[in-house]
XYZ file of N, CA, C and O in Angstrom:
776
model
N 205.565 -89.706 80.334
C 206.059 -89.963 78.993
C 207.534 -90.315 79.098
O 208.322 -89.536 79.592
N 207.914 -91.474 78.638
C 209.287 -91.933 78.748
C 210.081 -91.471 77.538
O 209.720 -91.764 76.410
N 211.171 -90.748 77.800
C 212.032 -90.294 76.713
C 211.286 -89.431 75.714
O 211.536 -89.500 74.526
N 210.340 -88.646 76.210
C 209.503 -87.813 75.343
C 210.287 -86.703 74.686
O 211.500 -86.573 74.853
N 209.602 -85.870 73.923
C 210.277 -84.839 73.159
C 210.910 -83.753 74.016
O 211.722 -83.003 73.534
N 210.544 -83.694 75.297
C 211.070 -82.624 76.120
C 212.283 -83.025 76.939
O 212.933 -82.189 77.526
N 212.597 -84.278 77.011
C 213.775 -84.732 77.738
C 214.532 -85.749 76.893
O 213.920 -86.645 76.306
N 215.824 -85.627 76.847
C 216.578 -86.607 76.062
C 216.550 -87.971 76.751
O 216.534 -88.054 77.968
N 216.498 -89.047 75.966
C 216.545 -90.371 76.582
C 217.902 -90.585 77.253
O 218.911 -90.071 76.804
N 217.891 -91.287 78.349
C 219.134 -91.570 79.072
C 219.246 -93.065 79.301
O 218.301 -93.817 79.095
N 220.372 -93.488 79.764
C 220.633 -94.903 80.011
C 220.788 -95.089 81.524
O 221.620 -94.462 82.150
N 219.936 -95.933 82.121
C 220.054 -96.250 83.538
C 220.117 -97.767 83.660
O 219.160 -98.449 83.305
N 221.222 -98.267 84.175
C 221.397 -99.705 84.359
C 220.965 -100.494 83.121
O 220.252 -101.484 83.218
N 221.320 -99.998 81.967
C 221.034 -100.727 80.747
C 219.631 -100.535 80.197
O 219.283 -101.114 79.200
N 218.796 -99.776 80.883
C 217.435 -99.549 80.393
C 217.401 -98.209 79.675
O 217.564 -97.156 80.290
N 217.211 -98.225 78.391
C 217.190 -96.987 77.604
C 215.822 -96.337 77.694
O 214.811 -96.994 77.841
N 215.838 -95.027 77.599
C 214.583 -94.297 77.475
C 214.030 -93.726 78.761
O 213.060 -93.005 78.722
N 214.587 -94.050 79.921
C 214.071 -93.477 81.157
C 214.695 -92.111 81.388
O 215.896 -91.952 81.323
N 213.876 -91.106 81.665
C 214.461 -89.797 81.927
C 214.712 -89.635 83.418
O 213.885 -90.004 84.222
N 215.871 -89.101 83.725
C 216.252 -88.948 85.120
C 216.077 -87.528 85.611
O 216.064 -87.288 86.796
N 215.945 -86.568 84.714
C 215.794 -85.190 85.152
C 214.467 -84.632 84.633
O 214.313 -84.395 83.459
N 213.491 -84.455 85.548
C 212.204 -83.940 85.107
C 212.337 -82.496 84.618
O 213.206 -81.757 85.069
N 211.482 -82.138 83.712
C 211.471 -80.797 83.148
C 211.036 -79.807 84.220
O 210.000 -79.991 84.854
N 211.817 -78.771 84.441
C 211.466 -77.771 85.457
C 210.326 -76.900 84.957
O 210.062 -76.809 83.761
N 209.652 -76.241 85.898
C 208.574 -75.329 85.536
C 209.090 -74.225 84.623
O 208.443 -73.872 83.631
N 210.258 -73.690 84.943
C 210.826 -72.599 84.144
C 211.145 -73.072 82.723
O 210.873 -72.364 81.749
N 211.702 -74.271 82.609
C 212.032 -74.802 81.286
C 210.769 -75.069 80.479
O 210.724 -74.813 79.270
N 209.733 -75.568 81.140
C 208.479 -75.829 80.456
C 207.854 -74.517 79.963
O 207.395 -74.422 78.822
N 207.844 -73.497 80.800
C 207.300 -72.189 80.409
C 208.137 -71.570 79.288
O 207.589 -70.944 78.376
N 209.440 -71.756 79.349
C 210.311 -71.242 78.284
C 210.015 -71.950 76.966
O 210.009 -71.323 75.898
N 209.757 -73.250 77.021
C 209.414 -73.991 75.808
C 208.084 -73.510 75.235
O 207.930 -73.383 74.022
N 207.126 -73.210 76.106
C 205.849 -72.639 75.645
C 206.088 -71.308 74.955
O 205.555 -71.053 73.874
N 206.882 -70.462 75.581
C 207.178 -69.139 75.021
C 207.924 -69.261 73.684
O 207.748 -68.419 72.801
N 208.710 -70.323 73.533
C 209.460 -70.532 72.290
C 208.601 -71.164 71.198
O 209.060 -71.345 70.077
N 207.363 -71.529 71.530
C 206.461 -72.077 70.528
C 206.599 -73.570 70.297
O 206.149 -74.080 69.275
N 207.213 -74.269 71.231
C 207.349 -75.726 71.098
C 205.961 -76.362 71.211
O 205.275 -76.189 72.219
N 205.535 -77.079 70.189
C 204.171 -77.619 70.156
C 203.902 -78.634 71.258
O 202.790 -78.743 71.743
N 204.871 -79.379 71.689
C 204.689 -80.378 72.730
C 204.505 -79.745 74.107
O 203.946 -80.346 75.008
N 204.960 -78.517 74.275
C 204.950 -77.873 75.591
C 203.537 -77.621 76.100
O 203.296 -77.650 77.310
N 202.581 -77.390 75.200
C 201.204 -77.139 75.628
C 200.634 -78.350 76.353
O 200.017 -78.219 77.406
N 200.863 -79.533 75.816
C 200.358 -80.747 76.442
C 201.042 -81.005 77.784
O 200.396 -81.372 78.771
N 202.342 -80.793 77.825
C 203.083 -80.985 79.075
C 202.594 -79.992 80.124
O 202.354 -80.341 81.284
N 202.403 -78.733 79.706
C 201.908 -77.693 80.610
C 200.532 -78.082 81.143
O 200.276 -78.016 82.342
N 199.647 -78.484 80.250
C 198.294 -78.880 80.636
C 198.343 -80.013 81.658
O 197.664 -79.955 82.682
N 199.141 -81.034 81.377
C 199.245 -82.166 82.296
C 199.741 -81.731 83.670
O 199.303 -82.249 84.690
N 200.649 -80.774 83.688
C 201.227 -80.329 84.950
C 200.264 -79.489 85.778
O 200.288 -79.550 86.993
N 199.403 -78.674 85.140
C 198.576 -77.731 85.903
C 197.119 -78.150 86.036
O 196.385 -77.562 86.832
N 196.686 -79.157 85.318
C 195.271 -79.556 85.305
C 194.734 -79.837 86.710
O 193.651 -79.374 87.083
N 195.453 -80.578 87.512
C 194.980 -80.933 88.846
C 194.836 -79.701 89.736
O 193.867 -79.573 90.480
N 195.786 -78.781 89.641
C 195.705 -77.557 90.447
C 194.491 -76.729 90.039
O 193.762 -76.219 90.898
N 194.246 -76.592 88.741
C 193.078 -75.839 88.262
C 191.795 -76.472 88.791
O 190.929 -75.795 89.338
N 191.664 -77.789 88.655
C 190.475 -78.491 89.148
C 190.289 -78.318 90.648
O 189.177 -78.095 91.130
N 191.378 -78.437 91.389
C 191.315 -78.308 92.842
C 190.860 -76.926 93.257
O 189.986 -76.776 94.119
N 191.417 -75.895 92.642
C 191.031 -74.528 92.990
C 189.560 -74.280 92.651
O 188.817 -73.724 93.458
N 189.128 -74.718 91.475
C 187.721 -74.536 91.098
C 186.800 -75.250 92.080
O 185.783 -74.697 92.510
N 187.153 -76.467 92.464
C 186.315 -77.203 93.410
C 186.294 -76.540 94.776
O 185.245 -76.398 95.393
N 187.475 -76.117 95.260
C 187.530 -75.499 96.589
C 186.784 -74.174 96.636
O 186.204 -73.827 97.651
N 186.790 -73.446 95.535
C 186.101 -72.165 95.515
C 184.610 -72.291 95.248
O 183.806 -71.623 95.889
N 184.237 -73.113 94.299
C 182.852 -73.142 93.849
C 182.047 -74.316 94.373
O 180.813 -74.292 94.296
N 182.714 -75.340 94.894
C 181.978 -76.487 95.408
C 181.041 -77.032 94.352
O 181.420 -77.251 93.214
N 179.776 -77.202 94.714
C 178.787 -77.776 93.795
C 177.925 -76.705 93.138
O 176.831 -76.997 92.684
N 178.391 -75.482 93.081
C 177.590 -74.427 92.460
C 177.334 -74.729 90.997
O 178.142 -75.358 90.322
N 176.225 -74.251 90.518
C 175.773 -74.530 89.153
C 176.466 -73.614 88.144
O 175.855 -72.730 87.564
N 177.765 -73.813 87.968
C 178.561 -73.056 86.996
C 179.305 -74.085 86.152
O 179.779 -75.088 86.668
N 179.409 -73.852 84.868
C 180.043 -74.815 83.967
C 181.551 -74.876 84.195
O 182.308 -74.029 83.740
N 181.991 -75.896 84.928
C 183.405 -76.044 85.272
C 184.299 -76.262 84.059
O 185.432 -75.814 84.041
N 183.802 -76.984 83.080
C 184.619 -77.238 81.890
C 184.976 -75.928 81.191
O 186.109 -75.738 80.763
N 184.008 -75.027 81.087
C 184.280 -73.719 80.480
C 185.284 -72.932 81.318
O 186.193 -72.301 80.781
N 185.101 -72.959 82.632
C 186.015 -72.232 83.515
C 187.419 -72.819 83.443
O 188.407 -72.082 83.433
N 187.500 -74.135 83.368
C 188.817 -74.772 83.267
C 189.491 -74.355 81.957
O 190.673 -74.027 81.947
N 188.726 -74.365 80.876
C 189.275 -73.970 79.580
C 189.748 -72.516 79.605
O 190.828 -72.188 79.111
N 188.938 -71.634 80.192
C 189.317 -70.218 80.290
C 190.603 -70.061 81.096
O 191.494 -69.289 80.721
N 190.681 -70.776 82.225
C 191.879 -70.685 83.069
C 193.107 -71.177 82.310
O 194.162 -70.528 82.329
N 192.981 -72.299 81.618
C 194.116 -72.849 80.876
C 194.547 -71.912 79.751
O 195.746 -71.729 79.519
N 193.589 -71.296 79.074
C 193.941 -70.343 78.017
C 194.708 -69.156 78.584
O 195.707 -68.721 78.014
N 194.242 -68.634 79.719
C 194.954 -67.507 80.352
C 196.341 -67.922 80.813
O 197.296 -67.149 80.704
N 196.440 -69.119 81.363
C 197.727 -69.593 81.860
C 198.726 -69.786 80.724
O 199.883 -69.379 80.831
N 198.274 -70.388 79.641
C 199.181 -70.602 78.504
C 199.593 -69.263 77.914
O 200.775 -69.037 77.626
N 198.626 -68.354 77.763
C 198.966 -67.021 77.246
C 199.947 -66.322 78.181
O 200.913 -65.694 77.738
N 199.727 -66.439 79.473
C 200.639 -65.834 80.442
C 202.033 -66.420 80.368
O 203.034 -65.705 80.463
N 202.113 -67.738 80.194
C 203.429 -68.382 80.079
C 204.125 -67.956 78.795
O 205.326 -67.691 78.787
N 203.358 -67.885 77.699
C 203.938 -67.470 76.426
C 204.462 -66.042 76.520
O 205.537 -65.727 76.007
N 203.709 -65.174 77.187
C 204.106 -63.762 77.300
C 204.966 -63.517 78.532
O 205.207 -62.379 78.917
N 205.389 -64.600 79.194
C 206.310 -64.539 80.341
C 205.759 -63.677 81.472
O 206.445 -62.820 82.016
N 204.511 -63.935 81.851
C 203.864 -63.181 82.921
C 203.962 -63.861 84.273
O 203.426 -63.363 85.241
N 204.594 -65.014 84.340
C 204.761 -65.707 85.619
C 205.669 -64.865 86.499
O 206.806 -64.584 86.125
N 205.162 -64.404 87.659
C 206.015 -63.598 88.539
C 207.284 -64.360 88.910
O 207.232 -65.561 89.166
N 208.427 -63.678 88.940
C 209.712 -64.363 89.111
C 209.905 -65.068 90.446
O 210.629 -66.046 90.510
N 209.262 -64.623 91.502
C 209.507 -65.209 92.819
C 208.392 -66.135 93.294
O 208.223 -66.349 94.470
N 207.586 -66.667 92.372
C 206.506 -67.541 92.821
C 206.567 -68.887 92.112
O 207.194 -69.034 91.070
N 205.881 -69.834 92.705
C 205.837 -71.170 92.129
C 204.793 -71.224 91.016
O 203.863 -70.411 90.981
N 204.935 -72.181 90.148
C 203.953 -72.367 89.080
C 202.585 -72.684 89.678
O 201.574 -72.127 89.246
N 202.536 -73.543 90.692
C 201.249 -73.885 91.317
C 200.569 -72.659 91.921
O 199.359 -72.510 91.813
N 201.333 -71.798 92.538
C 200.761 -70.573 93.110
C 200.185 -69.670 92.040
O 199.094 -69.113 92.192
N 200.906 -69.531 90.954
C 200.442 -68.688 89.856
C 199.197 -69.297 89.213
O 198.240 -68.593 88.897
N 199.179 -70.609 89.055
C 198.014 -71.297 88.499
C 196.803 -71.075 89.405
O 195.696 -70.794 88.921
N 196.994 -71.185 90.715
C 195.890 -70.965 91.658
C 195.365 -69.534 91.556
O 194.150 -69.307 91.559
N 196.261 -68.568 91.454
C 195.857 -67.168 91.353
C 195.041 -66.918 90.092
O 193.953 -66.329 90.143
N 195.515 -67.367 88.964
C 194.809 -67.146 87.692
C 193.469 -67.874 87.693
O 192.447 -67.321 87.266
N 193.436 -69.105 88.201
C 192.189 -69.871 88.242
C 191.166 -69.204 89.136
O 189.981 -69.116 88.796
N 191.612 -68.694 90.261
C 190.694 -67.994 91.164
C 190.134 -66.753 90.490
O 188.952 -66.432 90.622
N 190.941 -66.034 89.740
C 190.467 -64.851 89.018
C 189.406 -65.235 87.995
O 188.392 -64.538 87.851
N 189.592 -66.331 87.294
C 188.607 -66.803 86.317
C 187.301 -67.183 87.030
O 186.214 -66.808 86.585
N 187.409 -67.916 88.129
C 186.216 -68.349 88.862
C 185.418 -67.158 89.376
O 184.189 -67.112 89.232
N 186.096 -66.195 89.952
C 185.363 -65.047 90.480
C 184.874 -64.117 89.379
O 183.856 -63.457 89.531
N 185.561 -64.089 88.265
C 185.043 -63.342 87.116
C 183.715 -63.937 86.657
O 182.757 -63.209 86.363
N 183.635 -65.257 86.607
C 182.394 -65.929 86.211
C 181.295 -65.674 87.237
O 180.151 -65.394 86.878
N 181.641 -65.750 88.503
C 180.657 -65.511 89.558
C 180.138 -64.074 89.500
O 178.937 -63.836 89.587
N 181.035 -63.124 89.306
C 180.610 -61.721 89.187
C 179.720 -61.522 87.957
O 178.768 -60.757 87.986
N 180.047 -62.220 86.873
C 179.220 -62.143 85.666
C 177.797 -62.627 85.927
O 176.832 -62.012 85.482
N 177.670 -63.725 86.665
C 176.339 -64.232 87.020
C 175.594 -63.226 87.886
O 174.393 -63.022 87.713
N 176.306 -62.607 88.817
C 175.661 -61.621 89.698
C 175.199 -60.396 88.917
O 174.125 -59.860 89.161
N 176.023 -59.932 87.957
C 175.640 -58.768 87.148
C 174.389 -59.041 86.331
O 173.564 -58.165 86.116
N 174.252 -60.276 85.873
C 173.089 -60.645 85.069
C 171.874 -60.935 85.945
O 170.789 -61.182 85.436
N 172.073 -60.933 87.249
C 170.975 -61.240 88.152
C 170.655 -62.720 88.224
O 169.607 -63.115 88.705
N 171.566 -63.560 87.745
C 171.341 -65.000 87.758
C 171.738 -65.578 89.105
O 172.608 -65.058 89.790
N 171.109 -66.658 89.468
C 171.531 -67.379 90.658
C 172.466 -68.493 90.213
O 172.323 -69.022 89.120
N 173.401 -68.826 91.054
C 174.351 -69.878 90.707
C 174.081 -71.160 91.470
O 174.716 -72.165 91.247
N 173.128 -71.120 92.378
C 172.777 -72.319 93.132
C 171.299 -72.211 93.485
O 170.862 -71.174 93.964
N 170.585 -73.259 93.276
C 169.149 -73.196 93.502
C 168.757 -73.460 94.946
O 167.653 -73.150 95.349
N 169.618 -74.058 95.718
C 169.273 -74.430 97.084
C 170.106 -73.654 98.084
O 171.301 -73.878 98.209
N 169.484 -72.735 98.789
C 170.172 -71.975 99.820
C 169.698 -72.496 101.175
O 168.524 -72.356 101.514
N 170.568 -73.134 101.940
C 170.158 -73.653 103.246
C 169.704 -72.535 104.169
O 170.123 -71.398 104.046
N 168.856 -72.869 105.114
C 168.344 -71.861 106.041
C 169.034 -71.955 107.399
O 168.488 -71.504 108.395
N 170.214 -72.514 107.429
C 170.966 -72.610 108.684
C 171.392 -71.219 109.136
O 171.408 -70.275 108.359
N 171.789 -71.097 110.385
C 172.225 -69.805 110.924
C 173.578 -69.376 110.360
O 173.832 -68.198 110.194
N 174.439 -70.315 110.064
C 175.741 -69.939 109.500
C 175.621 -69.780 107.983
O 174.738 -70.375 107.368
N 176.512 -69.001 107.396
C 176.387 -68.762 105.950
C 176.695 -70.015 105.132
O 177.553 -70.811 105.491
N 175.978 -70.158 104.051
C 176.233 -71.263 103.132
C 177.428 -70.913 102.259
O 177.900 -69.772 102.242
N 177.890 -71.881 101.509
C 178.972 -71.637 100.556
C 178.532 -70.573 99.559
O 179.285 -69.693 99.198
N 177.270 -70.651 99.132
C 176.759 -69.677 98.173
C 176.797 -68.277 98.773
O 177.243 -67.322 98.128
N 176.325 -68.122 100.021
C 176.316 -66.804 100.658
C 177.736 -66.259 100.781
O 177.982 -65.075 100.534
N 178.663 -67.129 101.135
C 180.057 -66.720 101.256
C 180.613 -66.277 99.902
O 181.245 -65.223 99.782
N 180.365 -67.061 98.866
C 180.867 -66.704 97.538
C 180.212 -65.439 96.999
O 180.868 -64.611 96.364
N 178.923 -65.277 97.249
C 178.246 -64.058 96.800
C 178.829 -62.836 97.505
O 179.016 -61.781 96.889
N 179.124 -62.978 98.782
C 179.740 -61.871 99.518
C 181.155 -61.600 98.988
O 181.538 -60.448 98.778
N 181.926 -62.652 98.741
C 183.275 -62.479 98.186
C 183.231 -61.793 96.824
O 184.076 -60.954 96.516
N 182.228 -62.124 96.036
C 182.110 -61.537 94.698
C 181.800 -60.036 94.760
O 182.031 -59.321 93.791
N 181.304 -59.577 95.900
C 180.994 -58.156 96.052
C 182.170 -57.347 96.602
O 182.134 -56.128 96.601
N 183.200 -58.036 97.072
C 184.380 -57.341 97.584
C 185.179 -56.745 96.435
O 185.068 -57.178 95.291
N 186.024 -55.796 96.772
C 186.984 -55.306 95.788
C 187.848 -56.508 95.400
O 188.235 -57.298 96.264
N 188.161 -56.659 94.107
C 188.884 -57.859 93.658
C 190.178 -58.145 94.423
O 190.451 -59.298 94.755
N 190.966 -57.143 94.726
C 192.238 -57.384 95.418
C 192.002 -57.914 96.828
O 192.752 -58.769 97.312
N 190.949 -57.439 97.476
C 190.640 -57.927 98.831
C 190.123 -59.361 98.781
O 190.530 -60.199 99.593
N 189.237 -59.642 97.833
C 188.718 -61.008 97.692
C 189.866 -61.972 97.380
O 189.939 -63.071 97.934
N 190.762 -61.538 96.516
C 191.912 -62.357 96.129
C 192.769 -62.690 97.346
O 193.173 -63.832 97.540
N 193.032 -61.704 98.189
C 193.853 -61.933 99.387
C 193.170 -62.901 100.350
O 193.820 -63.809 100.891
N 191.875 -62.736 100.559
C 191.137 -63.624 101.467
C 191.154 -65.055 100.940
O 191.425 -65.997 101.682
N 190.859 -65.216 99.653
C 190.834 -66.559 99.069
C 192.207 -67.211 99.133
O 192.347 -68.369 99.540
N 193.227 -66.476 98.727
C 194.565 -67.059 98.699
C 195.033 -67.465 100.087
O 195.660 -68.500 100.262
N 194.722 -66.652 101.098
C 195.188 -66.945 102.449
C 194.277 -67.942 103.173
O 194.728 -68.971 103.669
N 192.977 -67.640 103.221
C 192.069 -68.411 104.056
C 191.525 -69.677 103.395
O 191.151 -70.614 104.086
N 191.450 -69.705 102.071
C 190.927 -70.884 101.389
C 192.060 -71.755 100.841
O 192.080 -72.963 101.035
N 193.003 -71.123 100.146
C 194.062 -71.887 99.499
C 195.299 -72.088 100.378
O 196.182 -72.862 100.036
N 195.390 -71.357 101.490
C 196.447 -71.589 102.462
C 197.793 -70.947 102.184
O 198.803 -71.356 102.747
N 197.840 -69.924 101.340
C 199.110 -69.259 101.055
C 199.455 -68.282 102.184
O 198.582 -67.628 102.749
N 200.741 -68.198 102.488
C 201.230 -67.244 103.480
C 201.290 -65.854 102.848
O 201.300 -65.720 101.624
N 201.365 -64.824 103.682
C 201.387 -63.448 103.180
C 202.561 -63.195 102.232
O 202.414 -62.503 101.229
N 203.718 -63.762 102.524
C 204.876 -63.572 101.647
C 204.621 -64.184 100.268
O 204.980 -63.608 99.253
N 203.985 -65.352 100.246
C 203.663 -65.980 98.962
C 202.654 -65.144 98.179
O 202.787 -64.972 96.962
N 201.666 -64.607 98.876
C 200.674 -63.735 98.226
C 201.376 -62.508 97.669
O 201.107 -62.077 96.549
N 202.291 -61.969 98.435
C 203.071 -60.817 97.995
C 203.839 -61.136 96.715
O 203.814 -60.367 95.754
N 204.502 -62.268 96.678
C 205.269 -62.673 95.494
C 204.377 -62.898 94.282
O 204.709 -62.491 93.170
N 203.243 -63.556 94.497
C 202.338 -63.864 93.391
C 201.687 -62.625 92.788
O 201.445 -62.575 91.592
N 201.370 -61.664 93.625
C 200.612 -60.503 93.159
C 201.480 -59.260 92.981
O 200.955 -58.199 92.644
N 202.761 -59.382 93.236
C 203.711 -58.264 93.079
C 203.342 -57.053 93.935
O 203.358 -55.908 93.474
N 202.974 -57.334 95.183
C 202.719 -56.264 96.145
C 203.579 -56.542 97.376
O 204.126 -57.633 97.521
N 203.675 -55.565 98.267
C 204.476 -55.766 99.475
C 203.715 -56.669 100.448
O 202.487 -56.749 100.407
N 204.441 -57.350 101.350
C 203.766 -58.166 102.357
C 202.829 -57.325 103.230
O 201.760 -57.801 103.623
N 203.203 -56.084 103.509
C 202.331 -55.208 104.306
C 201.027 -54.932 103.563
O 199.945 -54.926 104.158
N 201.112 -54.708 102.249
C 199.906 -54.470 101.440
C 199.047 -55.728 101.406
O 197.817 -55.661 101.492
N 199.678 -56.897 101.285
C 198.938 -58.165 101.290
C 198.193 -58.334 102.609
O 197.022 -58.727 102.625
N 198.856 -58.010 103.714
C 198.221 -58.117 105.036
C 197.056 -57.152 105.151
O 195.985 -57.497 105.653
N 197.232 -55.935 104.677
C 196.165 -54.939 104.714
C 194.958 -55.400 103.902
O 193.811 -55.302 104.354
N 195.204 -55.903 102.698
C 194.108 -56.391 101.861
C 193.374 -57.545 102.538
O 192.139 -57.619 102.497
N 194.122 -58.444 103.176
C 193.522 -59.571 103.874
C 192.645 -59.101 105.026
O 191.493 -59.522 105.160
N 193.158 -58.207 105.855
C 192.395 -57.727 107.011
C 191.147 -56.964 106.584
O 190.055 -57.190 107.116
N 191.285 -56.066 105.614
C 190.123 -55.310 105.138
C 189.133 -56.233 104.427
O 187.914 -56.052 104.554
N 189.644 -57.190 103.692
C 188.770 -58.142 103.011
C 187.961 -58.965 103.987
O 186.762 -59.169 103.809
N 188.597 -59.442 105.063
C 187.876 -60.217 106.080
C 186.790 -59.361 106.746
O 185.675 -59.830 106.974
N 187.139 -58.119 107.054
C 186.173 -57.215 107.701
C 184.978 -56.969 106.777
O 183.822 -57.083 107.200
N 185.242 -56.640 105.525
C 184.168 -56.394 104.560
C 183.323 -57.652 104.346
O 182.098 -57.577 104.235
N 183.988 -58.789 104.283
C 183.293 -60.058 104.088
C 182.337 -60.340 105.245
O 181.176 -60.710 105.036
N 182.801 -60.139 106.461
C 181.962 -60.348 107.638
C 180.746 -59.434 107.599
O 179.620 -59.868 107.854
N 180.958 -58.173 107.246
C 179.846 -57.210 107.161
C 178.822 -57.652 106.122
O 177.620 -57.630 106.373
N 179.302 -58.035 104.945
C 178.392 -58.454 103.875
C 177.622 -59.723 104.233
O 176.428 -59.838 103.957
N 178.290 -60.685 104.854
C 177.617 -61.923 105.246
C 176.571 -61.641 106.303
O 175.437 -62.140 106.225
N 176.909 -60.825 107.299
C 175.946 -60.493 108.336
C 174.732 -59.766 107.768
O 173.600 -60.027 108.141
N 174.961 -58.880 106.826
C 173.851 -58.160 106.181
C 172.990 -59.144 105.383
O 171.764 -59.052 105.402
N 173.629 -60.081 104.705
C 172.900 -61.078 103.917
C 172.090 -62.022 104.785
O 170.966 -62.400 104.458
N 172.637 -62.423 105.931
C 171.927 -63.323 106.840
C 170.735 -62.626 107.473
O 169.720 -63.237 107.761
N 170.860 -61.312 107.667
C 169.749 -60.551 108.252
C 168.571 -60.421 107.320
O 167.455 -60.165 107.741
N 168.785 -60.602 106.015
C 167.718 -60.454 105.027
C 166.834 -61.677 104.911
O 165.801 -61.657 104.280
N 167.246 -62.791 105.502
C 166.469 -64.036 105.354
C 165.181 -63.988 106.119
O 164.984 -63.427 107.100
């Protein structure tokens, strides 16, 4: 958006309306918290790709309504920005990934509680399928599943996980190690049942 409501128009080599300073994440979140109506659209445009990417990387082609999950994630993110819940030492993308992952696994756990399947085709290969992996992750304690996903799937370092979740790096490492161990046990038990 050129010279939009969030940045004043500037003059560059005689061309009016080009903005030279992009709106920072902090300024955008502050505008949301202040109730600026334009900030919701700007926020959505900025985080939409990250939300989609996280949902795809976590759920792949599983039979879960992505549009609903995306809407839920965006609602939580906007509410979090309005209530200033963005942890001070983390990036907006990291926080978006964390909240989106929580929404995705909440939906997966909901399907498991109802006894529903989320994918109709379970391959019979020796290695675990995406579904088997996600079902095992959904059975982990949430903090352990969160650490495994953030580190092993989304690629965050332990310090970043620590900043995003407001825990110490040692606690993040412990959750990751215990989560991996529990995950391996659950997958092996699941593969033995076939």
